[in-house]
Coordinates of C-alpha atoms and ligand atoms in Angstrom, one line a residue:
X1 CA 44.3 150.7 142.9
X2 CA 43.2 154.0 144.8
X3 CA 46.1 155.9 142.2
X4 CA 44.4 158.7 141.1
X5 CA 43.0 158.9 136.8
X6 CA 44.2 160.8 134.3
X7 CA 42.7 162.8 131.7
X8 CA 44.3 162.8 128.3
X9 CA 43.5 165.8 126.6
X10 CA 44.1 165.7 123.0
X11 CA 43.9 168.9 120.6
X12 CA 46.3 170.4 118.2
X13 CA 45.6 173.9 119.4
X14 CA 48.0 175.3 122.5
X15 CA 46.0 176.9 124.0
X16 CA 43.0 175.3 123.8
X17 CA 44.6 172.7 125.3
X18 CA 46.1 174.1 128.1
X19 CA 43.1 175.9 128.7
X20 CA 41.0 172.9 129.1
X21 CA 43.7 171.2 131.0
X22 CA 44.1 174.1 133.6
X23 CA 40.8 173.8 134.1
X24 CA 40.3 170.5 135.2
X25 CA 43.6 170.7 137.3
X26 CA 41.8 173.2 139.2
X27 CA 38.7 170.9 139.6
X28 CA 40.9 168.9 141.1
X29 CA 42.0 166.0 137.8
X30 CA 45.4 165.1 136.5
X31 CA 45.8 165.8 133.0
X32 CA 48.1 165.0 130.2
X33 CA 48.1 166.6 127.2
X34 CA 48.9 165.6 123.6
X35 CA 49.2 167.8 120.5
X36 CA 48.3 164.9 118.6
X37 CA 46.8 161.4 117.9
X38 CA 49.2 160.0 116.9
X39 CA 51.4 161.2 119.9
X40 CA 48.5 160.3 122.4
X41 CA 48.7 156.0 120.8
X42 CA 52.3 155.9 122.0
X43 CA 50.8 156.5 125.6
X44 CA 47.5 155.2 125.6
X45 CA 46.8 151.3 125.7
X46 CA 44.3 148.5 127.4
X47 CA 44.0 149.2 130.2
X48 CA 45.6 152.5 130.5
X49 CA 44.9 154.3 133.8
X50 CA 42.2 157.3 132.6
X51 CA 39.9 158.7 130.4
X52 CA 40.2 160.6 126.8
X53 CA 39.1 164.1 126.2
X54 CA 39.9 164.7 122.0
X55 CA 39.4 167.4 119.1
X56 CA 38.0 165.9 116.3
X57 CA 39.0 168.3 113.9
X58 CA 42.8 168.1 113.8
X59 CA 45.3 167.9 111.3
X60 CA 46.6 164.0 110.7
X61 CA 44.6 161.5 112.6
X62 CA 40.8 162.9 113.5
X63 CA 39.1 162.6 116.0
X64 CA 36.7 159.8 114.7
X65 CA 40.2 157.7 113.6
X66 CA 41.8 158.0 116.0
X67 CA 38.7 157.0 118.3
X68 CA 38.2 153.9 116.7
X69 CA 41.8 153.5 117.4
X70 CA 40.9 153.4 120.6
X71 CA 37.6 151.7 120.7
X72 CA 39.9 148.6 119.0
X73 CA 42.3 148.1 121.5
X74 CA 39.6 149.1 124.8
X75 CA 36.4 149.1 124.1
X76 CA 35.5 150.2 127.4
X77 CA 37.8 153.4 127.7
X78 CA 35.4 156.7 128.2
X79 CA 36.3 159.0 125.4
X80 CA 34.7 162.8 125.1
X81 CA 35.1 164.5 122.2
X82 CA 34.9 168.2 121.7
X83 CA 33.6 169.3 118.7
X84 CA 33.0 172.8 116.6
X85 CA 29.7 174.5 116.1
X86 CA 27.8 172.5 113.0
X87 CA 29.6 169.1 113.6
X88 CA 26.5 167.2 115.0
X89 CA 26.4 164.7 112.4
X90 CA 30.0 163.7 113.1
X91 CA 29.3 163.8 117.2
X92 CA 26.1 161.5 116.2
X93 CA 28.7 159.5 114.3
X94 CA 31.2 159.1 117.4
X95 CA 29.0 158.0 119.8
X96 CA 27.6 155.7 117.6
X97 CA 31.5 154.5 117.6
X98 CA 31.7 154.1 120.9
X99 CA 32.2 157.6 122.6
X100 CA 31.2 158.4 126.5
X101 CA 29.9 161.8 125.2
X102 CA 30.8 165.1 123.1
X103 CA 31.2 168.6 124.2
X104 CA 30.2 171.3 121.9
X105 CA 32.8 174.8 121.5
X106 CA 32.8 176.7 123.5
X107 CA 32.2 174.8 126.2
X108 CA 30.4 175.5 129.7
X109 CA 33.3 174.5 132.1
X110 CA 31.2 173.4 134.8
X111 CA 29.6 170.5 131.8
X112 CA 33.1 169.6 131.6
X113 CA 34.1 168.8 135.0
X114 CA 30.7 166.7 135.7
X115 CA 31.6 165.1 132.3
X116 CA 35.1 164.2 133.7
X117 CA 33.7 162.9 136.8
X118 CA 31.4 160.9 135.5
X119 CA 34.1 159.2 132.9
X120 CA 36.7 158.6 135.4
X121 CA 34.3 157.2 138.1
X122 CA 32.9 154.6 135.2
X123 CA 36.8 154.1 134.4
X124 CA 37.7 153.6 138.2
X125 CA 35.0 150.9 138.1
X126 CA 35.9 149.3 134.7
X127 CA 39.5 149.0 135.7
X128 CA 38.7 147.7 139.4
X129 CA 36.5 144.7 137.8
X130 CA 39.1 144.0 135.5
X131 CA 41.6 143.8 138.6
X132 CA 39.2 141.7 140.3
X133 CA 38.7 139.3 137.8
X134 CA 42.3 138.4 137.0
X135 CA 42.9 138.5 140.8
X136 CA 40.4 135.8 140.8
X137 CA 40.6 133.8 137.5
X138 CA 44.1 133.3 137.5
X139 CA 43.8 132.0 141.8
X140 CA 41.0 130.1 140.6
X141 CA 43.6 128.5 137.4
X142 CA 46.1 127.8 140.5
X143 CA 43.7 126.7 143.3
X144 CA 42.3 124.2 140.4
X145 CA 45.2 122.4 139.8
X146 CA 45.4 121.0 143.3
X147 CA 43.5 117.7 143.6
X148 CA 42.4 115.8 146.8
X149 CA 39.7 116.2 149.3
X150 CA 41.3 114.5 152.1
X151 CA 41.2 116.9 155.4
X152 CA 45.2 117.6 155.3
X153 CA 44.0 119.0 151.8
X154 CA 41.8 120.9 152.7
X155 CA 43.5 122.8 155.3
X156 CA 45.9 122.9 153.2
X157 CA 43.5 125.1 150.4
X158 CA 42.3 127.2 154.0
X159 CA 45.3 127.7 154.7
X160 CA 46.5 128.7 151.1
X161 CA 43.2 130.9 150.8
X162 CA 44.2 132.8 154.8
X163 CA 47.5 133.3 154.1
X164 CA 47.5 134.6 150.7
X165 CA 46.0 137.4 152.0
X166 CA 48.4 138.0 154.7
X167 CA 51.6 140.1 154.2
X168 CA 54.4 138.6 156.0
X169 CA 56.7 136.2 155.0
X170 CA 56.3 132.4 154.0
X171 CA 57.6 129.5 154.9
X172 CA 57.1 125.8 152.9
X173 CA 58.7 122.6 153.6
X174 CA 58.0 119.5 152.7
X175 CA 59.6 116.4 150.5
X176 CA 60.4 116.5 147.1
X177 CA 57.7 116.5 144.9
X178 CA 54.8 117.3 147.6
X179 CA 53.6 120.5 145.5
X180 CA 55.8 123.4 147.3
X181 CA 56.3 125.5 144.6
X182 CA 52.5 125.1 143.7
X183 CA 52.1 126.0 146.6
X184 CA 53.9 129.2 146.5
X185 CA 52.8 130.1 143.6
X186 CA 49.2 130.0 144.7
X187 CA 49.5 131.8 147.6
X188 CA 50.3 134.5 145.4
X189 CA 48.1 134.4 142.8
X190 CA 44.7 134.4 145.4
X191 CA 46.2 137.3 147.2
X192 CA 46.1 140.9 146.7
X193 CA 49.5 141.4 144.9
X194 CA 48.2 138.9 142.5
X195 CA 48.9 141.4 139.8
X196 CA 51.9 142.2 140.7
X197 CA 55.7 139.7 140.3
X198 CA 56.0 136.4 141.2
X199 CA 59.2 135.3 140.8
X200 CA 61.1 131.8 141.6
X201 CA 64.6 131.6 142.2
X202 CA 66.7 128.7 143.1
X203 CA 69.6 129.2 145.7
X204 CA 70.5 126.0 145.0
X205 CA 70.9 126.9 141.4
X206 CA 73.6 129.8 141.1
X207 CA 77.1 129.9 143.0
X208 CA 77.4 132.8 145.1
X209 CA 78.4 135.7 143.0
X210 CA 75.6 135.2 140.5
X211 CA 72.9 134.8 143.2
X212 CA 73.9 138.1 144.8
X213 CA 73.6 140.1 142.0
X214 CA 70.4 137.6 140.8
X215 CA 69.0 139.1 144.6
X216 CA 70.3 142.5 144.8
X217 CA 72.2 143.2 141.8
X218 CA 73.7 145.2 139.6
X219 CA 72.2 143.2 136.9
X220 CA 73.5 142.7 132.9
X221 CA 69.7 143.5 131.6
X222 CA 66.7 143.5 134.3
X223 CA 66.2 144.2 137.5
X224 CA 67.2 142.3 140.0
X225 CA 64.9 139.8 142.2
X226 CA 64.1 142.0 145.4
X227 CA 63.6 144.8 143.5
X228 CA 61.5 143.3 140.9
X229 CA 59.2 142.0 143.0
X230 CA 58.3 144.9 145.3
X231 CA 54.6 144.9 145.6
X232 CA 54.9 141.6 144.5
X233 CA 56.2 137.8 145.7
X234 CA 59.9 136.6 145.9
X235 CA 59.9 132.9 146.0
X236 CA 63.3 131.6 147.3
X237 CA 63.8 127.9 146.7
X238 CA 66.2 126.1 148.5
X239 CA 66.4 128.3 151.3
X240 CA 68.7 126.1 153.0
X241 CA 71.5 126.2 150.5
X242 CA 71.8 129.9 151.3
X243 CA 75.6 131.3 152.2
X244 CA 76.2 133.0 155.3
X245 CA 76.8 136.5 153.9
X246 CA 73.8 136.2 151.5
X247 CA 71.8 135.3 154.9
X248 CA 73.3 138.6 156.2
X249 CA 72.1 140.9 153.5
X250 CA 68.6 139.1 153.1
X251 CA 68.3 139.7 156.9
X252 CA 69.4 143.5 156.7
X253 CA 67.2 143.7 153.6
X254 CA 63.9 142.4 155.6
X255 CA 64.9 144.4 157.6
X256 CA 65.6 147.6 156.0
X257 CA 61.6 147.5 154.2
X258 CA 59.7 150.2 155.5
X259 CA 56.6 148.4 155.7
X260 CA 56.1 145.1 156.9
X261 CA 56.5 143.5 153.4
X262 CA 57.2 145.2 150.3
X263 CA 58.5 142.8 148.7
X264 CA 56.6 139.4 150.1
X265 CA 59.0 136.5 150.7
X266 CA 57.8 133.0 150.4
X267 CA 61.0 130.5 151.8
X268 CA 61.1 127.2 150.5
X269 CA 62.6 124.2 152.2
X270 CA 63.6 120.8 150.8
X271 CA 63.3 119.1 154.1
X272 CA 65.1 115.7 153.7
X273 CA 65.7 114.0 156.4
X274 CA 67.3 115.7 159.6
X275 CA 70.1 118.1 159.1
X276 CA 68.3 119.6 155.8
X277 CA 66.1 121.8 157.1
X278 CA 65.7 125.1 157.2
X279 CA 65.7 125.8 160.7
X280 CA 69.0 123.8 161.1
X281 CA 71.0 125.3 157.9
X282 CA 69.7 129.1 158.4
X283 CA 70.7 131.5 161.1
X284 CA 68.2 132.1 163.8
X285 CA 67.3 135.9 163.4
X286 CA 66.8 135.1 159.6
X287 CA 64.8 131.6 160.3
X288 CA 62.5 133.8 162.5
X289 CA 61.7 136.4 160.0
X290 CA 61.0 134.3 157.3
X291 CA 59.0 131.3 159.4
X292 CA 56.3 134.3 160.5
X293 CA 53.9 131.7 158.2
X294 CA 54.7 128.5 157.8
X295 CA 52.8 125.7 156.0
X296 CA 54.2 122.2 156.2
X297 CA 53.2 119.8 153.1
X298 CA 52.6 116.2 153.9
X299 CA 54.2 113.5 151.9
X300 CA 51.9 111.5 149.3
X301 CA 52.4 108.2 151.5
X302 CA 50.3 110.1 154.7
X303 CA 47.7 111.5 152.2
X304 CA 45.4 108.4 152.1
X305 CA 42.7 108.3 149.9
X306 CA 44.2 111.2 147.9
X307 CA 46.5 109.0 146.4
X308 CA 43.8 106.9 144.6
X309 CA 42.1 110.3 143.6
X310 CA 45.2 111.9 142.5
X311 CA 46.2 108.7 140.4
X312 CA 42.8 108.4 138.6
X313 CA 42.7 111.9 138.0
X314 CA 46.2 111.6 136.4
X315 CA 45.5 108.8 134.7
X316 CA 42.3 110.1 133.1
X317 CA 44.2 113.3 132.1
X318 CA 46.9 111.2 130.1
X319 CA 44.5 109.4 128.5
X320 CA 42.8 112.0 127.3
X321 CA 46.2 113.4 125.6
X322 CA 47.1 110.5 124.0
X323 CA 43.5 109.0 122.7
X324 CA 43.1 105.6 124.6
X325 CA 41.6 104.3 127.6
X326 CA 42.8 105.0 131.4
X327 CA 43.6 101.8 133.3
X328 CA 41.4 100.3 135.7
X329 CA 42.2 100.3 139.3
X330 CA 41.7 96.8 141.2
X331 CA 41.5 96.4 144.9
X332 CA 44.4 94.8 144.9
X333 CA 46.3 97.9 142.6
X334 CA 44.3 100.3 144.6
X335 CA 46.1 98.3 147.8
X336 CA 49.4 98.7 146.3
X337 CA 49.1 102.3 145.7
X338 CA 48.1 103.0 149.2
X339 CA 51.3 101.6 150.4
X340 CA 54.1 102.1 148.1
X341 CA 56.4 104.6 150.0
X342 CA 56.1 107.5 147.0
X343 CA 59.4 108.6 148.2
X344 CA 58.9 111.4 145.0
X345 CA 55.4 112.0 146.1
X346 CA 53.3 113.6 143.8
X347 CA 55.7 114.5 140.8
X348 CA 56.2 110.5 141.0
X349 CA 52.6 109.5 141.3
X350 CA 52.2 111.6 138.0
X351 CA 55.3 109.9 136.5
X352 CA 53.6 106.6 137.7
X353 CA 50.3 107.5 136.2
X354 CA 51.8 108.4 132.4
X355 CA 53.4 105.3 132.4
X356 CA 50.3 103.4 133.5
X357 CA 48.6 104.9 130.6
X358 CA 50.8 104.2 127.3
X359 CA 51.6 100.6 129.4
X360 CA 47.5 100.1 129.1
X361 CA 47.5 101.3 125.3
X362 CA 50.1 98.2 124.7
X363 CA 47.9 96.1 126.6
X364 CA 50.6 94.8 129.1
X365 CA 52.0 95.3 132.5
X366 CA 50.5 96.0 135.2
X367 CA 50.4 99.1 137.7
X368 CA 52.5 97.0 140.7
X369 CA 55.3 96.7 138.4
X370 CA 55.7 100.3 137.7
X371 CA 56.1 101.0 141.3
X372 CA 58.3 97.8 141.5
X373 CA 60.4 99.7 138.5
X374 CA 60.4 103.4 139.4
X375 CA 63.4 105.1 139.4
X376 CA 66.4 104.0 141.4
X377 CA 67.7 102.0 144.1
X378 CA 65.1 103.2 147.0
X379 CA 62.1 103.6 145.2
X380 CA 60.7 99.9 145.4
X381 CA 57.2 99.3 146.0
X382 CA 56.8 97.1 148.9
X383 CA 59.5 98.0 150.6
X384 CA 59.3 97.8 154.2
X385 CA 61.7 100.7 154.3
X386 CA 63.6 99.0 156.5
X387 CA 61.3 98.8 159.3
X388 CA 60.4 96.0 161.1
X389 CA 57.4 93.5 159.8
X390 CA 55.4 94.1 162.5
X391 CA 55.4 97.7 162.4
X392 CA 55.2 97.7 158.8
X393 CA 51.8 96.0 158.9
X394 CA 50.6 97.8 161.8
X395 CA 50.9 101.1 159.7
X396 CA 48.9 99.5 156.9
X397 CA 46.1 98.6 159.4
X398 CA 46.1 101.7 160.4
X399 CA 45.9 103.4 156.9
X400 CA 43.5 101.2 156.4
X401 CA 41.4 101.6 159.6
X402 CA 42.1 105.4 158.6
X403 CA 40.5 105.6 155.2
X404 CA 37.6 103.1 156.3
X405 CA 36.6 105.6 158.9
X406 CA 36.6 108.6 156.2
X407 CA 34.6 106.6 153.7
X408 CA 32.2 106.1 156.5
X409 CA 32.0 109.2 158.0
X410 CA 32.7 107.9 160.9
X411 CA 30.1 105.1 161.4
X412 CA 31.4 102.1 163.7
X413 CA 28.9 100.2 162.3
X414 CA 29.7 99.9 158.6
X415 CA 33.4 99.7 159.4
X416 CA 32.8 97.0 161.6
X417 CA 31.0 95.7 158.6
X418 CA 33.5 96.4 156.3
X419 CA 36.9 94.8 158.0
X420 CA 35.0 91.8 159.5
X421 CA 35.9 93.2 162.6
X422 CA 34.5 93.0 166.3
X423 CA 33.0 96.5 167.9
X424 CA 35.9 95.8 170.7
X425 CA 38.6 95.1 168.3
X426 CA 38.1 97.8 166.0
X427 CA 37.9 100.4 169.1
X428 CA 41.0 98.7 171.0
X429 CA 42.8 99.1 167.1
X430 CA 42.0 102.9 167.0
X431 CA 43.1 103.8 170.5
X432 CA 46.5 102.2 169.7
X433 CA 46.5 104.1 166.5
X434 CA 45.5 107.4 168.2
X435 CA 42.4 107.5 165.5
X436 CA 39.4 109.3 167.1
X437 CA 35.6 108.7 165.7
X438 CA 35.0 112.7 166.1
X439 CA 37.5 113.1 163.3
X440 CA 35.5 111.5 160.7
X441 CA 32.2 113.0 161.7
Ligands
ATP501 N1 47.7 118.7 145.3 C1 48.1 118.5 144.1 N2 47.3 118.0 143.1 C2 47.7 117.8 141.9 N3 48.9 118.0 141.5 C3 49.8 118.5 142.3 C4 49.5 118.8 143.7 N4 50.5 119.2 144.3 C5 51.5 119.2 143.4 N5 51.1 118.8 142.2 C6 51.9 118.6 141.0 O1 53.0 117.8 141.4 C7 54.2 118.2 140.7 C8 55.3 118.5 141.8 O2 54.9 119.7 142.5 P1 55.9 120.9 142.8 O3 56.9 121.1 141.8 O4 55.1 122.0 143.3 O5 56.6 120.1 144.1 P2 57.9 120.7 144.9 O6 57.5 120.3 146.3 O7 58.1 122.1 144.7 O8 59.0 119.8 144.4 P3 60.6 120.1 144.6 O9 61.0 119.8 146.0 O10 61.3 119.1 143.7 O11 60.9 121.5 144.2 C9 53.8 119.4 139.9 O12 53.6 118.9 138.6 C10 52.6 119.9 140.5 O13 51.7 120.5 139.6
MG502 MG1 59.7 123.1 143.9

């Protein structure tokens, strides 16, 4: 951002250019110079890092041309054009255009170097708002797309919006399907390397060989990963399924960066059961250095309420892209939601919810027996998943306890209200359950 401006200096003369250009190198600007339009278009785009000093009278493209040129593909880049003695119609003409200013031949040098601060500080400011706005409108795209307002979500976007503006390394776990990689990916895009790579590999997805060189190369076309992303984010899926030598160079490579991150690693871990995670599959020393963050993601099942808002949100969305109407949610289909196990969380939910949708369009089946019908052999709805009937139903009180309170902010009263239930039996229920009434307040 702080890199310093150039000055483009376009003229067809020698050594009027290199006249004006020693000048301004002495007032302290970088310059480039061109001896033509057309030579200066291969250079210049949006966006490009300076301002534009031009001639109009040269052979080929003129001055005017080649500033609309200019004016076409960034309407906001400063452009001074010098012109000869007599050419004030065509000066009148350019700024009309769109030109910062003209300088008439000969010209007074110290005009010229005010003129040059003044365009580069207006580019500096041009360029910076640009920044700022992609840095923001593509975190705020990101940030969007996660739904829920339970309070595990929202730490969860705190945490997102800290952390993305931290340096060191990452790491997620979670289940399948909880939103890692969302995650990841907005970490990146509301920090300060927004701008720069973010780039997802799988270690799970290459054999050795081709994820070396995928990490550090040599490469067939490209750059490899680490290198690619310096200034930028490496996301490394699958972290666990990394070799023991590949563990040893992406240690000496954390290592090796001179400053803390360079290149920003965010780790992610599939953590499935015990024995899968990262902390068990990766060597210490490297565990350490890329744990320096960490942000767990809870599965759907301990997300509460977000469930029901994630399904009607999901379910409204679908509707919406195939022209009919979302399905209603009962008590009884909220009630089902709530406790079905999601053992594919939230990429499951939204399976769950499409289906709902073109089921409604038909006009038959119901919600229950998608869940009862999801995917394989584990994924029933009611399941007790193998746990025992009593403290199956205990953790459904307590769910239920649990989004009661939230609903109520934490009054006793309307909860008592709510579950029929006793001032003394409600309390006893929420000490068992380790729920506290200063949570909900
Ligand atoms: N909080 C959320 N709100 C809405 N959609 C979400 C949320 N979190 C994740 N998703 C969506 O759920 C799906 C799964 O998310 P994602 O791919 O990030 O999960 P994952 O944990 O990386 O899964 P895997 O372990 O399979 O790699 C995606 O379509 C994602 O956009
Ligand atoms: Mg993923």
């Amino acid at each position: 951002m702080s890199r310093k401006l150039k000055i483009a200096i376009v003229d067809d003369e020698p050594d009027m250019r290199e006249s004006i250009s020693q000048w301004l190198v002495l007032s302290g600007f970088d310059t480039e110079t061109f001896a033509s339009a057309e030579d200066a278009l291969k250079v210049i785009g949006p966006d490009w890092p300076g301002i534009v000093l031009s001639d109009i009278r040269m052979p080929g493209m003129d001055g005017i041309a080649f500033l609309k040129r200019l004016m076409s593909t960034d309407s906001a880049l400063p452009v001074i054009l010098i012109t000869g003695h007599g050419d004030v119609p065509m000066a009148v003409e350019a700024m009309r255009l769109g030109a910062m200013d003209f300088m008439e031949k000969p010209f007074n040098p110290d005009k010229m170097t005010s003129l040059a601060k003044k365009a580069t500080h207006a580019r500096r400011m041009t360029l910076d708002n640009r920044a700022l706005r992609r840095d923001l409108s593509e975190g705020q795209q990101v940030m969007s797309k996660l739904i829920g307002s339970s309070p595990v979500m929202e730490r969860l976007r705190e945490d997102i919006l800290d952390l993305g503006q931290a340096d060191g390394h990452v790491l997620i776990d979670g289940e399948t399907g909880t939103g890692k990689t969302l995650v990841a990916h907005a970490l990146h895009a509301v920090g300060p390397r927004a701008n720069r790579k973010f780039v997802p590999v799988s270690c799970a997805a290459y054999n050795d060989e081709a994820l070396t060189s995928r990490l550090f190369g040599p490469m067939d076309d490209g750059l490899p990963a680490l290198e690619e992303t310096r200034g930028g984010t490496l996301c490394l899926e699958d972290i666990e399924a990394l070799s023991e030598p590949l563990q040893a160079r992406l240690l000496a490579f954390i290592n090796d960066q001179a400053s803390p991150s360079e290149t920003r690693i965010i780790a992610i871990s599939n953590a499935r059961g015990e024995g899968r995670k990262a902390e068990d599959s990766l060597r210490p020393d490297l565990f350490y250095r890329l744990s320096a963050l960490n942000i767990t993601l809870p599965p759907l099942r301990a997300r509460g309420e977000d469930i029901l808002t994630l399904f009607n949100r999901m379910t409204e969305q679908f509707a919406e892209e195939y022209g009919c109407d979302a399905p209603q949610v009962g008590a009884q289909e909220a009630a089902q939601l709530l406790q079905a196990p999601w053992p594919g969380n939230i990429r499951q939910l939204i399976n769950v919810a499409e289906r709902a949708v073109l089921q409604n369009r038909r006009g038959t089946g119901s919600i229950v027996s998608l869940l009862m019908s999801d995917g394989d052999d584990n994924q029933q709805a009611t399941t007790t998943e193998g746990k025992p009937l009593k403290e199956y139903v205990e953790s459904f009180e307590r769910m239920l306890i649990d989004n009661t309170m939230r609903r109520h902010r934490g009054s006793i009263a309307s909860v008592m209200d709510e579950l029929c239930l006793p001032r003394r039996t409600l309390n006893e229920k929420m000490a068992k359950y380790g729920l506290q009434r200063s949570d909900y307040l």
